[in-house]
Amino acid sequence: MKFNSHVIFLIAIVGIIAAGVVGATILNNGSMKQVDFDGIKVNVPSDAEFIKTQDGYADAKYGISIKTFQNNESMVNYLKGINGVNVVALKNQPPQSLAFIQGDNTNVLVTNGAQGVSIGAKDQGLVADMSNSVVFPNHQKSVKPKVAVPGIAPPPHLEINTDFNFIKNMLVIANNPDLNVLLFEQNINNVTVNGYNNASQSGNLDSYTANEFGPAKSSNGASINNNSQSNGSLLDNPQANNLLSSLSSGNSNGAAGGDSPSSNGVSHISSDASSSSASTPSVSSGSTSGNGASSNGDSQQLSKEDIQKFAMKKHPGKTIELKDITYEDGYYIVLVKDSKGHIDKYQYDPSTGDEIKKITK
């Protein structure tokens, strides 16, 4: 039986990547276990014990607070209601995330454009590690894959306009004075983006992004598999999966995003490293905005009110009414009226709020 040379090459590359990842699971300060919070998985300290609170989940030992979000609107409302915070950027902060300090706690909100999770604790390094371990229900991981194959895949790098566009749009819509989008962009560029890209170009990315904590240990000392799927398949590895996807389909985007899953009605705080679990009611996902766009589709879609805000910023001094915004064939169509009554029609992206083009009759 003959093997296609391209297939053999892919297998060899994936094997190299897998070997590198296995070798990178050595611990530094502590051990971690993967816990399911309303369908969103996060690596937390192995001896943490979470209880369900009115506002999410909490662990008293490390002072960890975790809050999950099942749609874009709930995250925007969360950002609107935060007061007395300072926007910061962390060295090892994942894409599509916002970091801020409130009191003694550092908090990171991570989204995939459809769902999100806010993680807070006093230990800033622990918060960074936990935020980089997020696995959303569509198996999208918060951490950016670090594939680099000479001649095929260039060294990974961060771009503020693509790797942080979801969270930037939320900040614009929330319009919270304490969470200034300009300050966010400045901090992210100066600390996270520049630091990550410099480390990538110099070949020091592995040490630059190394976690302070690591996977939990079994009784015989072996590392427990913290992958998002229990079968331990090689393709659960984000690096291997991303490389195969990029070579086969040309899509190498490592930013978080994807389908929003439906709720099964009940979820548990379950750990892949522990047999104990606590039953808790889940937050229903797949809710609609009430304006023709559903969050249970290919990506989280903005409401008519959100699109109106983006359009008004794009066309200051002109009239844009909600009744003149419609959802057609996967896009928002916006009618813009000037002072003389002339109307132009524009097409808007339902996920980002970007104006795509002017529609001519």
Short mmCIF file of C-alpha atoms in Angstrom, two decimals:
data_model
loop_
_atom_site.label_atom_id
_atom_site.label_comp_id
_atom_site.label_asym_id
_atom_site.label_seq_id
_atom_site.Cartn_x
_atom_site.Cartn_y
_atom_site.Cartn_z
CA MET A 1 0.00 0.00 0.00
CA LYS A 2 1.42 3.42 -1.00
CA PHE A 3 1.25 6.48 1.22
CA ASN A 4 0.96 9.95 -0.22
CA SER A 5 4.21 11.80 0.50
CA HIS A 6 2.26 14.84 1.69
CA VAL A 7 0.40 12.71 4.26
CA ILE A 8 3.68 11.21 5.51
CA PHE A 9 5.10 14.72 5.88
CA LEU A 10 2.09 15.83 7.90
CA ILE A 11 2.33 12.81 10.19
CA ALA A 12 6.00 13.51 10.80
CA ILE A 13 5.39 17.17 11.59
CA VAL A 14 2.51 16.37 13.95
CA GLY A 15 4.69 13.80 15.71
CA ILE A 16 7.43 16.38 16.27
CA ILE A 17 4.92 18.87 17.66
CA ALA A 18 3.33 16.27 19.94
CA ALA A 19 6.72 15.28 21.32
CA GLY A 20 7.52 18.89 22.06
CA VAL A 21 4.25 19.39 23.91
CA VAL A 22 4.71 16.26 26.00
CA GLY A 23 8.13 17.52 27.03
CA ALA A 24 6.67 20.89 28.01
CA THR A 25 4.33 19.57 30.73
CA ILE A 26 6.92 19.81 33.52
CA LEU A 27 5.62 21.65 36.59
CA ASN A 28 7.07 24.69 38.32
CA ASN A 29 5.12 25.79 41.40
CA GLY A 30 1.98 23.68 41.68
CA SER A 31 -0.43 21.25 40.07
CA MET A 32 -3.65 21.93 38.19
CA LYS A 33 -6.84 20.11 37.34
CA GLN A 34 -9.40 20.85 34.64
CA VAL A 35 -12.84 21.83 35.91
CA ASP A 36 -16.06 22.34 33.94
CA PHE A 37 -17.94 25.59 34.71
CA ASP A 38 -21.25 25.62 32.81
CA GLY A 39 -19.59 23.91 29.85
CA ILE A 40 -16.48 26.12 29.88
CA LYS A 41 -13.38 24.27 31.10
CA VAL A 42 -10.63 25.96 33.10
CA ASN A 43 -7.47 24.61 34.71
CA VAL A 44 -7.46 25.48 38.43
CA PRO A 45 -5.25 24.46 41.39
CA SER A 46 -5.76 20.76 42.08
CA ASP A 47 -6.71 21.38 45.72
CA ALA A 48 -9.21 24.15 44.97
CA GLU A 49 -12.81 23.46 46.03
CA PHE A 50 -15.46 25.53 44.27
CA ILE A 51 -18.97 26.31 45.47
CA LYS A 52 -21.83 27.81 43.45
CA THR A 53 -22.59 31.39 44.43
CA GLN A 54 -25.21 33.87 43.32
CA ASP A 55 -22.64 35.49 41.03
CA GLY A 56 -20.82 32.42 39.72
CA TYR A 57 -18.30 30.14 41.44
CA ALA A 58 -15.82 30.75 44.26
CA ASP A 59 -12.91 28.99 45.96
CA ALA A 60 -11.91 30.16 49.44
CA LYS A 61 -8.41 28.61 49.53
CA TYR A 62 -6.98 30.70 46.65
CA GLY A 63 -9.65 33.40 46.60
CA ILE A 64 -10.61 32.48 43.03
CA SER A 65 -13.85 33.79 41.53
CA ILE A 66 -15.18 32.52 38.20
CA LYS A 67 -18.18 33.87 36.32
CA THR A 68 -19.43 32.42 33.02
CA PHE A 69 -21.29 34.14 30.19
CA GLN A 70 -23.35 32.44 27.51
CA ASN A 71 -23.80 35.35 25.12
CA ASN A 72 -22.29 38.66 24.06
CA GLU A 73 -24.99 40.79 25.67
CA SER A 74 -24.32 39.40 29.16
CA MET A 75 -20.61 40.19 28.84
CA VAL A 76 -21.34 43.77 27.73
CA ASN A 77 -23.71 44.24 30.68
CA TYR A 78 -21.00 42.86 32.99
CA LEU A 79 -18.51 45.41 31.65
CA LYS A 80 -21.05 48.21 32.01
CA GLY A 81 -21.57 47.41 35.70
CA ILE A 82 -17.91 47.33 36.80
CA ASN A 83 -16.72 50.32 38.82
CA GLY A 84 -13.44 51.35 40.45
CA VAL A 85 -11.14 49.28 38.26
CA ASN A 86 -7.85 49.87 36.46
CA VAL A 87 -7.19 48.36 33.03
CA VAL A 88 -3.89 46.49 32.89
CA ALA A 89 -2.11 44.14 30.51
CA LEU A 90 -0.41 40.91 31.57
CA LYS A 91 2.77 39.54 30.06
CA ASN A 92 1.16 36.20 29.24
CA GLN A 93 -2.40 37.36 28.50
CA PRO A 94 -4.36 35.29 25.95
CA PRO A 95 -6.02 36.74 22.83
CA GLN A 96 -9.57 38.12 23.06
CA SER A 97 -9.19 39.00 26.73
CA LEU A 98 -9.36 42.02 29.02
CA ALA A 99 -7.35 42.27 32.26
CA PHE A 100 -8.19 44.69 35.05
CA ILE A 101 -7.42 45.18 38.73
CA GLN A 102 -10.25 45.68 41.21
CA GLY A 103 -9.18 46.06 44.82
CA ASP A 104 -6.59 43.35 45.54
CA ASN A 105 -7.75 41.09 42.71
CA THR A 106 -6.59 40.76 39.13
CA ASN A 107 -9.38 39.71 36.77
CA VAL A 108 -9.27 38.46 33.19
CA LEU A 109 -12.35 38.25 30.95
CA VAL A 110 -11.82 35.83 28.05
CA THR A 111 -14.25 35.39 25.13
CA ASN A 112 -14.48 33.37 21.94
CA GLY A 113 -16.92 35.87 20.43
CA ALA A 114 -19.92 33.84 21.55
CA GLN A 115 -19.28 32.91 25.18
CA GLY A 116 -16.94 34.09 27.91
CA VAL A 117 -15.52 33.54 31.37
CA SER A 118 -14.20 36.01 33.95
CA ILE A 119 -11.44 34.69 36.21
CA GLY A 120 -10.24 36.59 39.27
CA ALA A 121 -7.76 36.06 42.14
CA LYS A 122 -5.06 37.89 44.11
CA ASP A 123 -2.24 35.85 42.52
CA GLN A 124 -1.76 37.54 39.13
CA GLY A 125 0.39 34.71 37.78
CA LEU A 126 -2.28 32.17 38.69
CA VAL A 127 -4.95 34.27 36.96
CA ALA A 128 -2.82 34.42 33.80
CA ASP A 129 -2.28 30.65 33.85
CA MET A 130 -5.98 29.93 34.34
CA SER A 131 -7.03 32.32 31.59
CA ASN A 132 -4.63 30.63 29.18
CA SER A 133 -6.16 27.22 29.92
CA VAL A 134 -9.78 28.01 28.95
CA VAL A 135 -11.51 25.53 26.62
CA PHE A 136 -14.90 26.61 25.32
CA PRO A 137 -17.70 24.12 24.55
CA ASN A 138 -16.84 24.20 20.82
CA HIS A 139 -13.32 22.99 21.84
CA GLN A 140 -11.78 26.38 20.98
CA LYS A 141 -8.91 27.14 23.35
CA SER A 142 -8.03 30.58 24.69
CA VAL A 143 -4.29 30.12 24.28
CA LYS A 144 -2.78 30.97 20.90
CA PRO A 145 -1.19 27.93 19.20
CA LYS A 146 2.61 28.17 18.93
CA VAL A 147 3.20 26.29 15.68
CA ALA A 148 6.27 27.40 13.70
CA VAL A 149 7.49 25.28 10.77
CA PRO A 150 10.23 26.83 8.59
CA GLY A 151 8.93 27.48 5.09
CA ILE A 152 5.35 26.53 5.99
CA ALA A 153 4.11 28.20 9.15
CA PRO A 154 5.80 31.46 10.25
CA PRO A 155 6.50 32.16 13.94
CA PRO A 156 3.25 32.97 15.78
CA HIS A 157 2.53 36.59 16.57
CA LEU A 158 -0.25 38.71 18.05
CA GLU A 159 -2.17 41.43 16.20
CA ILE A 160 -4.36 43.78 18.21
CA ASN A 161 -6.91 44.25 15.41
CA THR A 162 -7.47 40.52 14.87
CA ASP A 163 -6.55 38.82 18.15
CA PHE A 164 -8.38 41.34 20.36
CA ASN A 165 -11.20 42.55 18.09
CA PHE A 166 -14.04 40.81 19.97
CA ILE A 167 -13.08 42.26 23.34
CA LYS A 168 -12.44 45.72 21.85
CA ASN A 169 -15.93 45.80 20.35
CA MET A 170 -17.43 44.90 23.73
CA LEU A 171 -15.53 47.74 25.39
CA VAL A 172 -16.80 50.19 22.77
CA ILE A 173 -20.39 49.10 23.30
CA ALA A 174 -20.13 49.03 27.12
CA ASN A 175 -18.73 52.60 27.08
CA ASN A 176 -17.53 52.34 30.69
CA PRO A 177 -15.26 55.28 31.67
CA ASP A 178 -13.21 52.98 33.93
CA LEU A 179 -12.61 50.54 31.08
CA ASN A 180 -11.27 52.94 28.48
CA VAL A 181 -10.72 51.25 25.12
CA LEU A 182 -7.83 53.59 24.25
CA LEU A 183 -6.05 52.70 27.49
CA PHE A 184 -6.71 49.02 26.78
CA GLU A 185 -5.15 49.27 23.31
CA GLN A 186 -2.11 51.11 24.65
CA ASN A 187 -1.48 48.61 27.45
CA ILE A 188 -2.06 45.56 25.27
CA ASN A 189 0.31 46.82 22.58
CA ASN A 190 3.06 47.89 24.98
CA VAL A 191 3.01 44.85 27.27
CA THR A 192 1.25 41.82 25.78
CA VAL A 193 1.53 42.15 22.00
CA ASN A 194 5.07 43.56 21.82
CA GLY A 195 6.39 41.21 24.51
CA TYR A 196 4.87 38.13 22.87
CA ASN A 197 6.06 39.05 19.37
CA ASN A 198 9.59 39.88 20.54
CA ALA A 199 9.81 36.53 22.33
CA SER A 200 8.48 34.73 19.25
CA GLN A 201 10.99 36.37 16.91
CA SER A 202 13.89 35.63 19.24
CA GLY A 203 12.89 32.00 19.72
CA ASN A 204 12.12 32.39 23.43
CA LEU A 205 8.34 31.97 23.24
CA ASP A 206 8.19 28.75 25.26
CA SER A 207 10.00 30.25 28.25
CA TYR A 208 8.15 33.57 27.86
CA THR A 209 4.73 31.89 28.04
CA ALA A 210 5.64 29.18 30.58
CA ASN A 211 2.99 28.63 33.25
CA GLU A 212 3.71 28.97 36.93
CA PHE A 213 1.42 26.02 37.60
CA GLY A 214 0.95 22.78 35.66
CA PRO A 215 -1.17 19.65 35.19
CA ALA A 216 -2.13 17.56 38.22
CA LYS A 217 -0.23 14.39 39.07
CA SER A 218 -1.71 10.93 39.45
CA SER A 219 -0.71 8.64 42.33
CA ASN A 220 2.17 7.16 40.30
CA GLY A 221 3.58 10.59 39.43
CA ALA A 222 2.43 10.67 35.81
CA SER A 223 0.84 13.82 34.40
CA ILE A 224 -2.93 13.62 34.10
CA ASN A 225 -4.31 14.47 30.66
CA ASN A 226 -5.95 17.91 30.77
CA ASN A 227 -7.03 17.95 27.12
CA SER A 228 -10.56 19.08 26.31
CA GLN A 229 -11.65 15.62 25.18
CA SER A 230 -11.32 12.49 27.28
CA ASN A 231 -10.00 10.21 24.52
CA GLY A 232 -6.56 11.87 24.59
CA SER A 233 -6.40 11.99 20.79
CA LEU A 234 -3.31 13.59 19.24
CA LEU A 235 -5.58 16.03 17.42
CA ASP A 236 -6.83 17.35 20.78
CA ASN A 237 -3.43 19.04 20.86
CA PRO A 238 -3.99 22.68 19.75
CA GLN A 239 -0.63 22.90 17.99
CA ALA A 240 -1.08 19.73 15.95
CA ASN A 241 -4.73 20.45 15.18
CA ASN A 242 -3.97 24.01 14.11
CA LEU A 243 -1.12 22.95 11.81
CA LEU A 244 -3.21 20.30 10.06
CA SER A 245 -6.08 22.78 9.66
CA SER A 246 -3.79 25.46 8.23
CA LEU A 247 -2.16 23.09 5.73
CA SER A 248 -5.40 21.50 4.61
CA SER A 249 -7.70 24.52 4.50
CA GLY A 250 -5.39 27.52 4.56
CA ASN A 251 -6.93 28.78 7.81
CA SER A 252 -4.32 29.37 10.52
CA ASN A 253 -6.31 31.77 12.71
CA GLY A 254 -5.55 31.03 16.34
CA ALA A 255 -7.94 33.60 17.84
CA ALA A 256 -10.77 32.30 19.97
CA GLY A 257 -14.12 31.88 18.26
CA GLY A 258 -16.66 29.35 16.97
CA ASP A 259 -20.06 27.83 17.42
CA SER A 260 -22.09 28.57 20.50
CA PRO A 261 -23.31 25.27 21.98
CA SER A 262 -26.78 24.59 23.27
CA SER A 263 -27.36 23.88 26.94
CA ASN A 264 -28.30 20.41 28.11
CA GLY A 265 -30.19 21.82 31.06
CA VAL A 266 -27.81 20.68 33.84
CA SER A 267 -24.07 21.06 34.33
CA HIS A 268 -21.55 20.06 36.97
CA ILE A 269 -18.41 21.49 38.47
CA SER A 270 -16.49 18.44 37.31
CA SER A 271 -12.76 17.84 37.29
CA ASP A 272 -10.77 15.64 34.90
CA ALA A 273 -8.25 15.22 37.72
CA SER A 274 -10.70 14.42 40.50
CA SER A 275 -13.66 12.08 40.86
CA SER A 276 -15.68 14.54 42.93
CA SER A 277 -18.23 16.87 41.33
CA ALA A 278 -20.97 19.20 42.51
CA SER A 279 -24.22 19.47 40.59
CA THR A 280 -25.24 22.99 39.64
CA PRO A 281 -27.85 24.50 37.34
CA SER A 282 -26.42 25.73 34.05
CA VAL A 283 -27.00 29.06 32.37
CA SER A 284 -28.95 28.59 29.17
CA SER A 285 -27.06 29.41 26.00
CA GLY A 286 -28.23 30.12 22.47
CA SER A 287 -30.36 33.09 23.46
CA THR A 288 -31.48 35.52 20.80
CA SER A 289 -30.98 39.24 20.76
CA GLY A 290 -34.63 39.87 19.93
CA ASN A 291 -33.60 41.75 16.80
CA GLY A 292 -33.28 39.01 14.24
CA ALA A 293 -29.80 37.77 15.16
CA SER A 294 -29.24 34.66 17.27
CA SER A 295 -26.25 33.81 19.45
CA ASN A 296 -26.78 30.11 18.70
CA GLY A 297 -25.22 30.35 15.25
CA ASP A 298 -21.75 30.32 13.79
CA SER A 299 -20.66 33.31 15.88
CA GLN A 300 -22.03 35.72 18.45
CA GLN A 301 -24.06 38.35 16.62
CA LEU A 302 -24.62 41.91 17.72
CA SER A 303 -28.06 43.37 18.28
CA LYS A 304 -29.68 46.11 16.22
CA GLU A 305 -28.87 48.58 19.00
CA ASP A 306 -25.19 47.63 18.80
CA ILE A 307 -25.12 48.00 15.02
CA GLN A 308 -26.87 51.39 15.33
CA LYS A 309 -24.06 52.61 17.62
CA PHE A 310 -21.37 51.51 15.19
CA ALA A 311 -23.20 53.06 12.24
CA MET A 312 -23.73 56.37 14.06
CA LYS A 313 -20.00 56.58 14.78
CA LYS A 314 -19.29 55.81 11.13
CA HIS A 315 -21.79 58.40 9.88
CA PRO A 316 -21.92 61.28 12.40
CA GLY A 317 -24.62 63.87 11.88
CA LYS A 318 -26.86 61.50 9.93
CA THR A 319 -30.07 59.77 10.99
CA ILE A 320 -30.07 56.03 11.63
CA GLU A 321 -33.24 54.54 13.11
CA LEU A 322 -33.70 51.05 14.53
CA LYS A 323 -36.63 50.40 12.20
CA ASP A 324 -34.28 50.98 9.27
CA ILE A 325 -31.90 48.20 10.34
CA THR A 326 -32.72 44.73 9.01
CA TYR A 327 -30.99 41.35 9.08
CA GLU A 328 -30.73 39.81 5.62
CA ASP A 329 -28.71 36.87 4.29
CA GLY A 330 -26.25 36.85 7.18
CA TYR A 331 -25.64 40.61 7.30
CA TYR A 332 -27.21 43.71 8.81
CA ILE A 333 -28.54 46.20 6.26
CA VAL A 334 -28.54 49.79 7.55
CA LEU A 335 -30.33 52.76 5.97
CA VAL A 336 -28.51 56.05 6.58
CA LYS A 337 -30.43 59.30 6.00
CA ASP A 338 -28.79 62.72 5.60
CA SER A 339 -30.28 66.15 6.44
CA LYS A 340 -31.77 66.46 2.94
CA GLY A 341 -33.62 63.16 3.19
CA HIS A 342 -31.26 61.23 0.90
CA ILE A 343 -30.90 57.59 1.95
CA ASP A 344 -27.89 55.34 1.45
CA LYS A 345 -27.82 51.63 2.20
CA TYR A 346 -24.85 49.90 3.86
CA GLN A 347 -23.94 46.31 4.74
CA TYR A 348 -22.58 45.58 8.25
CA ASP A 349 -20.81 42.55 9.71
CA PRO A 350 -23.14 41.06 12.40
CA SER A 351 -20.25 39.81 14.56
CA THR A 352 -17.84 42.75 14.56
CA GLY A 353 -20.03 45.75 13.68
CA ASP A 354 -17.69 46.68 10.82
CA GLU A 355 -19.15 48.42 7.77
CA ILE A 356 -18.49 46.15 4.82
CA LYS A 357 -19.71 48.09 1.80
CA LYS A 358 -22.22 50.56 0.42
CA ILE A 359 -25.04 48.88 -1.44
CA THR A 360 -26.00 50.46 -4.74
CA LYS A 361 -29.26 49.73 -6.50
#
